[in-house]
Amino acid sequence: MGHFWYKLRLSHPWRYKAPVLLACVYMVFIKKQTSLSEMAPWLGLSLVTIVGIAGIGYLINDFSDRQSDGKAGKPNFFIDTSQLKVALSITVLTCCAIGPWYFFPMDRLSWVLFTGELVCFIIYSLPPFRLKKNIWVAPILDALYAHVLPVILATHTFLLITHAEFSFLHMAALVSWQLTLGIRLLINHLVEDRPHDLLNYHTLATQYSAHRIRRFLWYTMLIELLLFTSVLFFASNLFISISTGLVLLAFTLKQKSRYSFVENVPDSFYRKLLGGGLTVVLIFTHGSAYVLLLMIHMILFPVGQSHELRKVLSKLYQIGSVIVNYGIYYFRRFVLRQSEKQARREYYEQDLINKTNQMKSDQLGSITIANLNLNKYSETYIHEYKNQLPYGVDFLYGGYPPVFDEFGQPLIKSKSSINSKRQLQDAIVQRLNKTRSRLVLAHFGPMAVRMLPICRAAGVPMAAYFHAYDVHHKDQLEAHLAGYLDVFNHAHLLIGSSQEVIKKLNEMGAPEQKLKYLPAYVDLTRFTYVDHSSNQPNLLSVGRFADTKAPHLTILAFKQVLEEVPNARLTMIGDGELLEASISLTKALQIDHRVSFPGARSPMEIYEEMKNSRVFLQHSITTPLNHDKEGTPVAIMEAMACGLPVISTAHAGIAELISHEQNGLLIPELEIAQMAEQTIRCLKSVELSKKLGKNASESIRSNPLITDHMRIITEMINHFGLKQG
């Protein structure tokens, strides 16, 4: 039932349109002395027709979009809704829309406005007109049927009820305010709906960059505020209108660099405070009876918490810090006569990186990468984007959502605010705007869930990269499944590190047309081919000491290998929660003198170990309790690239890389005896070792998904990312 109401989307007009419509009605009350007891029934009927008309509008729009929405994987009321529910919904909403007008007084203008509303619905949504596809007409037409006509109809109706009058200038200001507001909100929606529209037809959001649109909407919003102030002046008095307008302008100017495509200061004011503020005016001008209206209004449209005030002291601290740092720098350069490198000292390398990154950003724009970890050795491939992509890269990390930039600087300077969800989101939105980010690449599902509302607010597309743990681990799925469904709906692209991850995402509800299989990046220039067949019997394992990699099973298999090849050695690189247990196991088996645990190592150190090894081992498994799995392990791809024979399990993405007996050896999960047997076989056969290693290197270097990884990512950014300019 919850999914039914979600697709019907009645919460949107209730939250965002009903408060403004009622506020316009309250303006009529201010103009004419009215009794609340007389007006209450009319207000009740107004709420009914507001919901009904809005609902019919959404149904007409969804009916016309059912095919394109199905193609894009977008929620649509007419997709997977039973005919009975459709019929009942249409009947009830039609009754709600039309029924109250049996009681409302109407004249010729009322009929014109009501008919105009229906005509706009039809020519906007339905063929042969379908003007929503016209990028210039659509915003105006949407503003007319969703904002201007309902407000004028509501205002005119209550003018008839109360026998009050509005001047021509008052009505003109009201029309202009609603037209400007409607155009701005429709363009906001187009930016947010960009991932779906890219698959169907062109809109302003697909034709122009979010940065250009943001500038346009910023100035539109200022004009809108001026028009609203004039409406308030005609409805109340000079003091109320000017004071309200100035306060709104002040708070709006504070958010200039972080204009949100979801909600801004004026939007929050219209939705949360405007109606309540006008009822307060009514209390002072019409009597205490209107306290009851204020209470009912606040119950129907709760204000909630306000987070608009900025951290002024934090901003002053940032400015002061910049002044002091540059003062020190110029003192060293021009007084102490130091070189650039000496003057910047430990920040010199960072400065070079920043300059290179800025140069890329100026030429082709930038992207933002969000990941939980900064330098986790098992995820070093993420940092290669900064070196290999032609774009500037802004790397954020440290939490869900991230709290630090690449250099460890907090995104919110005040430590007391670091856990403030709203302030952190605002800070990241501001950073996306400041860096003119073309796309956010969120690594791992939980990060995508937390970054989604931020990307939507900033109008920046998001690509979510799922790596395996995030879609297989039972606890992860239970914690984030609802968020994943939102990501599936709103993200522009869903990348999976293995075919099994892609399959799981599709089973969870991800639209097939958004899914892209792409293994993690491997720098093939670092892992060059070497013939390992004549090396000493040194076995190598690289990766986290985690349940899915089952290091204890590799150790048990190695125990059996030593019975046949007593001079064999095993090196297990990495760290993790099972490291100490693994060390203890080697001691218990009395083979600790043949096994070494050097800890985490850099990619170049790992390559040196690979050059001196004979066989690479990895016993990946599906964990029995949490059903966790691997993706396509980077360490296995690196080993294959440098010609090191790989013996592993037929598990997830590993089986997608390795063909048994051709470019590696695969065994069933948990079969340690078979792993030992295949390892011994490979150690004793130079020919087999040479064949597997050579074929492995060739297969990796001929796999376009691996060799062309950066080109593919670049094409994704060019296609889905915002246009530059």
Coordinates of C-alpha atoms in Angstrom, one line a residue, residues 238-526:
L238 CA 4.4 48.5 3.7
F239 CA 6.1 47.5 7.0
I240 CA 5.2 43.8 6.8
S241 CA 6.1 43.5 3.1
I242 CA 9.4 45.4 3.3
S243 CA 10.6 43.7 6.5
T244 CA 9.7 40.2 5.3
G245 CA 11.3 40.9 1.9
L246 CA 14.5 42.1 3.4
V247 CA 14.8 39.2 5.8
L248 CA 14.2 36.7 2.9
L249 CA 16.7 38.5 0.7
A250 CA 19.4 38.5 3.5
F251 CA 19.1 34.7 4.0
T252 CA 18.9 34.1 0.3
L253 CA 22.1 36.1 -0.4
K254 CA 23.9 33.9 2.2
Q255 CA 23.1 30.8 0.1
K256 CA 24.2 32.2 -3.2
S257 CA 27.1 29.8 -3.7
R258 CA 25.0 26.8 -2.9
Y259 CA 21.8 27.3 -4.7
S260 CA 19.9 24.0 -4.3
F261 CA 17.9 22.3 -7.0
V262 CA 15.7 20.8 -4.2
E263 CA 14.8 23.6 -1.8
N264 CA 16.1 27.1 -1.1
V265 CA 15.3 29.7 1.5
P266 CA 12.2 31.2 -0.3
D267 CA 10.9 27.7 -0.9
S268 CA 11.2 26.8 2.8
F269 CA 9.5 30.1 3.7
Y270 CA 6.6 29.6 1.3
R271 CA 6.1 26.0 2.6
K272 CA 6.7 26.4 6.3
L273 CA 6.2 30.0 7.4
L274 CA 4.1 32.1 4.9
G275 CA 0.7 30.6 5.8
G276 CA 1.4 30.6 9.5
G277 CA 2.7 34.2 9.3
L278 CA -0.5 35.4 7.6
T279 CA -2.7 33.7 10.2
V280 CA -0.7 35.6 12.8
V281 CA -1.6 38.9 11.0
L282 CA -5.2 37.7 10.9
I283 CA -5.2 37.2 14.7
F284 CA -4.1 40.8 15.2
T285 CA -6.5 42.2 12.7
H286 CA -9.5 40.0 12.9
G287 CA -9.5 38.7 16.4
S288 CA -8.3 35.7 18.6
A289 CA -10.7 33.3 16.8
Y290 CA -8.0 32.9 14.2
V291 CA -5.7 31.3 16.7
L292 CA -7.6 28.1 16.0
L293 CA -6.8 28.5 12.2
L294 CA -3.1 29.0 13.1
M295 CA -3.1 25.8 15.2
I296 CA -4.8 23.8 12.4
H297 CA -2.5 25.2 9.8
M298 CA 0.6 24.2 11.8
I299 CA -0.8 20.7 12.4
L300 CA -1.5 20.2 8.6
F301 CA 1.8 21.9 7.5
P302 CA 4.3 21.5 10.4
V303 CA 7.2 23.9 10.3
G304 CA 9.9 21.5 11.4
Q305 CA 13.5 22.6 12.2
S306 CA 15.2 25.5 10.5
H307 CA 18.9 25.1 9.4
E308 CA 19.4 28.2 7.3
L309 CA 21.7 30.1 9.6
R310 CA 25.3 29.8 8.6
K311 CA 28.4 29.5 10.8
V312 CA 29.8 33.1 10.5
L313 CA 32.7 32.5 13.0
S314 CA 33.8 29.4 11.0
K315 CA 33.9 31.5 7.8
L316 CA 35.9 34.2 9.5
Y317 CA 38.3 31.6 10.8
Q318 CA 38.8 30.3 7.2
I319 CA 39.6 33.8 5.9
G320 CA 42.0 34.5 8.8
S321 CA 43.8 31.2 8.2
V322 CA 44.3 32.0 4.5
I323 CA 45.7 35.5 5.3
V324 CA 48.2 34.1 7.9
N325 CA 49.4 31.3 5.6
Y326 CA 49.9 33.5 2.6
G327 CA 51.7 36.0 4.9
I328 CA 54.2 33.3 5.9
Y329 CA 54.6 32.2 2.4
Y330 CA 55.4 35.7 1.0
F331 CA 57.7 36.5 3.9
R332 CA 59.8 33.4 3.0
R333 CA 59.7 34.2 -0.7
F334 CA 60.6 38.0 -0.6
V335 CA 62.2 38.6 2.7
L336 CA 64.1 35.3 3.2
R337 CA 64.6 35.0 -0.6
Q338 CA 63.6 31.3 -0.5
S339 CA 62.7 29.3 -3.6
E340 CA 59.1 28.2 -4.3
K341 CA 59.8 24.7 -3.0
Q342 CA 61.5 26.0 0.1
A343 CA 58.8 28.5 0.9
R344 CA 56.0 26.0 0.6
R345 CA 58.1 23.3 2.3
E346 CA 55.9 20.2 3.2
Y347 CA 53.1 21.7 1.1
Y348 CA 55.1 21.9 -2.1
E349 CA 54.1 18.5 -3.5
Q350 CA 50.5 19.2 -2.5
D351 CA 50.7 22.5 -4.4
L352 CA 52.0 20.8 -7.5
I353 CA 49.1 18.3 -7.4
N354 CA 46.6 21.2 -6.9
K355 CA 48.0 23.1 -9.9
T356 CA 47.9 20.1 -12.2
N357 CA 44.4 19.3 -10.9
Q358 CA 43.2 22.8 -11.5
M359 CA 44.7 22.9 -15.0
K360 CA 42.7 19.8 -15.8
S361 CA 39.6 21.3 -14.2
D362 CA 39.9 24.5 -16.2
Q363 CA 40.3 22.6 -19.5
L364 CA 37.6 19.8 -19.2
G365 CA 35.9 20.3 -15.9
S366 CA 36.1 18.3 -12.7
I367 CA 34.5 15.2 -11.1
T368 CA 34.0 14.4 -7.4
I369 CA 34.9 11.0 -6.0
A370 CA 33.4 10.0 -2.7
N371 CA 34.7 7.0 -0.8
L372 CA 34.8 5.9 2.9
N373 CA 38.6 5.4 2.9
L374 CA 41.5 7.6 1.9
N375 CA 44.5 5.3 1.5
K376 CA 43.2 1.8 2.2
Y377 CA 45.7 -0.4 0.3
S378 CA 42.9 -2.7 -1.0
E379 CA 41.3 0.3 -2.7
T380 CA 44.3 2.1 -4.1
Y381 CA 42.8 1.8 -7.6
I382 CA 40.4 4.6 -6.7
H383 CA 43.2 7.1 -6.5
E384 CA 44.4 6.2 -10.0
Y385 CA 41.5 8.2 -11.3
K386 CA 43.3 11.4 -10.3
N387 CA 46.4 10.5 -12.3
Q388 CA 44.7 8.9 -15.3
L389 CA 41.5 10.8 -16.0
P390 CA 41.6 14.0 -18.1
Y391 CA 39.5 15.8 -15.6
G392 CA 40.2 17.5 -12.3
V393 CA 39.3 15.3 -9.4
D394 CA 38.0 16.3 -6.0
F395 CA 38.4 13.4 -3.6
L396 CA 36.3 13.3 -0.5
Y397 CA 36.4 10.7 2.2
G398 CA 35.9 9.9 5.9
G399 CA 32.3 8.9 6.5
Y400 CA 28.8 8.5 5.0
P401 CA 28.7 11.2 3.6
P402 CA 32.4 12.2 3.5
V403 CA 33.7 14.7 6.1
F404 CA 37.2 15.4 4.8
D405 CA 38.9 16.4 1.5
E406 CA 41.9 14.6 0.2
F407 CA 44.3 16.5 2.3
G408 CA 42.5 15.8 5.6
Q409 CA 40.8 19.2 5.8
P410 CA 37.3 18.9 7.3
L411 CA 34.5 20.0 5.1
I412 CA 33.0 21.7 8.1
K413 CA 35.6 23.7 10.0
S414 CA 33.8 23.7 13.4
K415 CA 34.5 20.4 15.2
S416 CA 31.2 20.8 17.1
S417 CA 29.4 20.7 13.7
I418 CA 31.1 17.8 12.1
N419 CA 28.2 15.4 12.9
S420 CA 25.5 17.8 11.8
K421 CA 23.9 16.1 8.9
R422 CA 22.2 19.1 7.4
Q423 CA 25.3 21.4 7.7
L424 CA 27.5 18.7 6.3
Q425 CA 25.2 18.2 3.3
D426 CA 25.1 22.0 2.7
A427 CA 28.9 22.1 2.9
I428 CA 29.2 19.4 0.2
V429 CA 26.6 21.0 -2.0
Q430 CA 28.5 24.2 -1.8
R431 CA 31.8 22.4 -2.6
L432 CA 30.2 20.7 -5.7
N433 CA 29.1 24.1 -6.9
K434 CA 32.4 25.7 -6.1
T435 CA 34.4 23.0 -8.0
R436 CA 31.9 23.0 -10.8
S437 CA 31.7 19.3 -10.5
R438 CA 30.4 17.5 -13.6
L439 CA 29.6 14.2 -11.9
V440 CA 29.9 12.5 -8.5
L441 CA 31.4 9.0 -8.5
A442 CA 30.3 7.4 -5.3
H443 CA 32.2 4.2 -4.5
F444 CA 30.2 1.5 -2.6
G445 CA 26.5 1.5 -2.1
P446 CA 26.2 3.1 1.3
M447 CA 28.2 6.1 0.1
A448 CA 25.8 6.4 -2.9
V449 CA 22.8 6.4 -0.5
R450 CA 24.3 9.3 1.5
M451 CA 25.5 11.3 -1.5
L452 CA 22.2 11.0 -3.4
P453 CA 20.3 13.8 -1.6
I454 CA 23.4 16.0 -1.8
C455 CA 23.7 15.4 -5.6
R456 CA 20.0 16.1 -6.1
A457 CA 20.3 19.4 -4.2
A458 CA 23.3 20.4 -6.2
G459 CA 21.9 19.3 -9.5
V460 CA 25.0 17.2 -10.1
P461 CA 24.6 13.7 -11.7
M462 CA 25.8 10.7 -9.7
A463 CA 27.2 7.4 -10.8
A464 CA 27.2 4.7 -8.1
Y465 CA 30.0 2.0 -8.2
F466 CA 29.0 -1.2 -6.4
H467 CA 31.9 -3.5 -5.5
A468 CA 30.3 -6.7 -4.0
Y469 CA 30.3 -6.3 -0.2
D470 CA 27.7 -3.6 -0.5
V471 CA 25.2 -5.8 -2.4
H472 CA 25.9 -9.3 -0.9
H473 CA 26.5 -8.8 2.8
K474 CA 23.2 -9.4 4.6
D475 CA 23.7 -6.6 7.2
Q476 CA 24.5 -4.1 4.5
L477 CA 21.4 -5.0 2.6
E478 CA 19.2 -4.8 5.6
A479 CA 20.6 -1.4 6.5
H480 CA 20.6 0.2 3.1
L481 CA 18.0 -1.5 0.9
A482 CA 15.5 1.3 1.0
G483 CA 18.2 3.8 0.2
Y484 CA 19.4 1.6 -2.7
L485 CA 16.0 1.8 -4.3
D486 CA 16.2 5.6 -4.2
V487 CA 19.7 5.3 -5.8
F488 CA 18.4 3.0 -8.5
N489 CA 15.7 5.6 -9.3
H490 CA 17.7 8.8 -9.3
A491 CA 21.4 7.9 -10.1
H492 CA 22.4 8.4 -13.7
L493 CA 24.5 5.2 -13.8
L494 CA 25.0 2.0 -11.7
I495 CA 28.3 0.3 -12.1
G496 CA 29.1 -3.2 -10.9
S497 CA 32.5 -4.6 -10.4
S498 CA 31.4 -8.1 -11.6
Q499 CA 28.7 -9.7 -13.6
E500 CA 27.4 -11.2 -10.4
V501 CA 27.1 -7.8 -8.8
I502 CA 25.2 -6.6 -11.9
K503 CA 22.8 -9.5 -11.7
K504 CA 22.2 -8.9 -8.0
L505 CA 21.5 -5.2 -8.6
N506 CA 19.1 -6.1 -11.3
E507 CA 17.3 -8.6 -9.0
M508 CA 17.0 -5.8 -6.4
G509 CA 15.2 -3.6 -8.8
A510 CA 17.9 -1.6 -10.6
P511 CA 16.8 -0.7 -14.2
E512 CA 18.8 -2.7 -16.7
Q513 CA 19.5 0.2 -18.9
K514 CA 21.4 2.0 -16.1
L515 CA 23.6 -1.0 -15.3
K516 CA 27.2 -1.1 -16.5
Y517 CA 29.7 -4.0 -15.8
L518 CA 33.2 -2.6 -15.3
P519 CA 35.9 -4.3 -13.2
A520 CA 38.0 -2.1 -11.0
Y521 CA 41.0 -0.3 -12.5
V522 CA 44.4 -2.0 -12.9
D523 CA 47.5 -0.1 -13.9
L524 CA 48.9 -2.5 -16.5
T525 CA 52.0 -0.4 -16.9
R526 CA 53.1 -1.2 -13.4

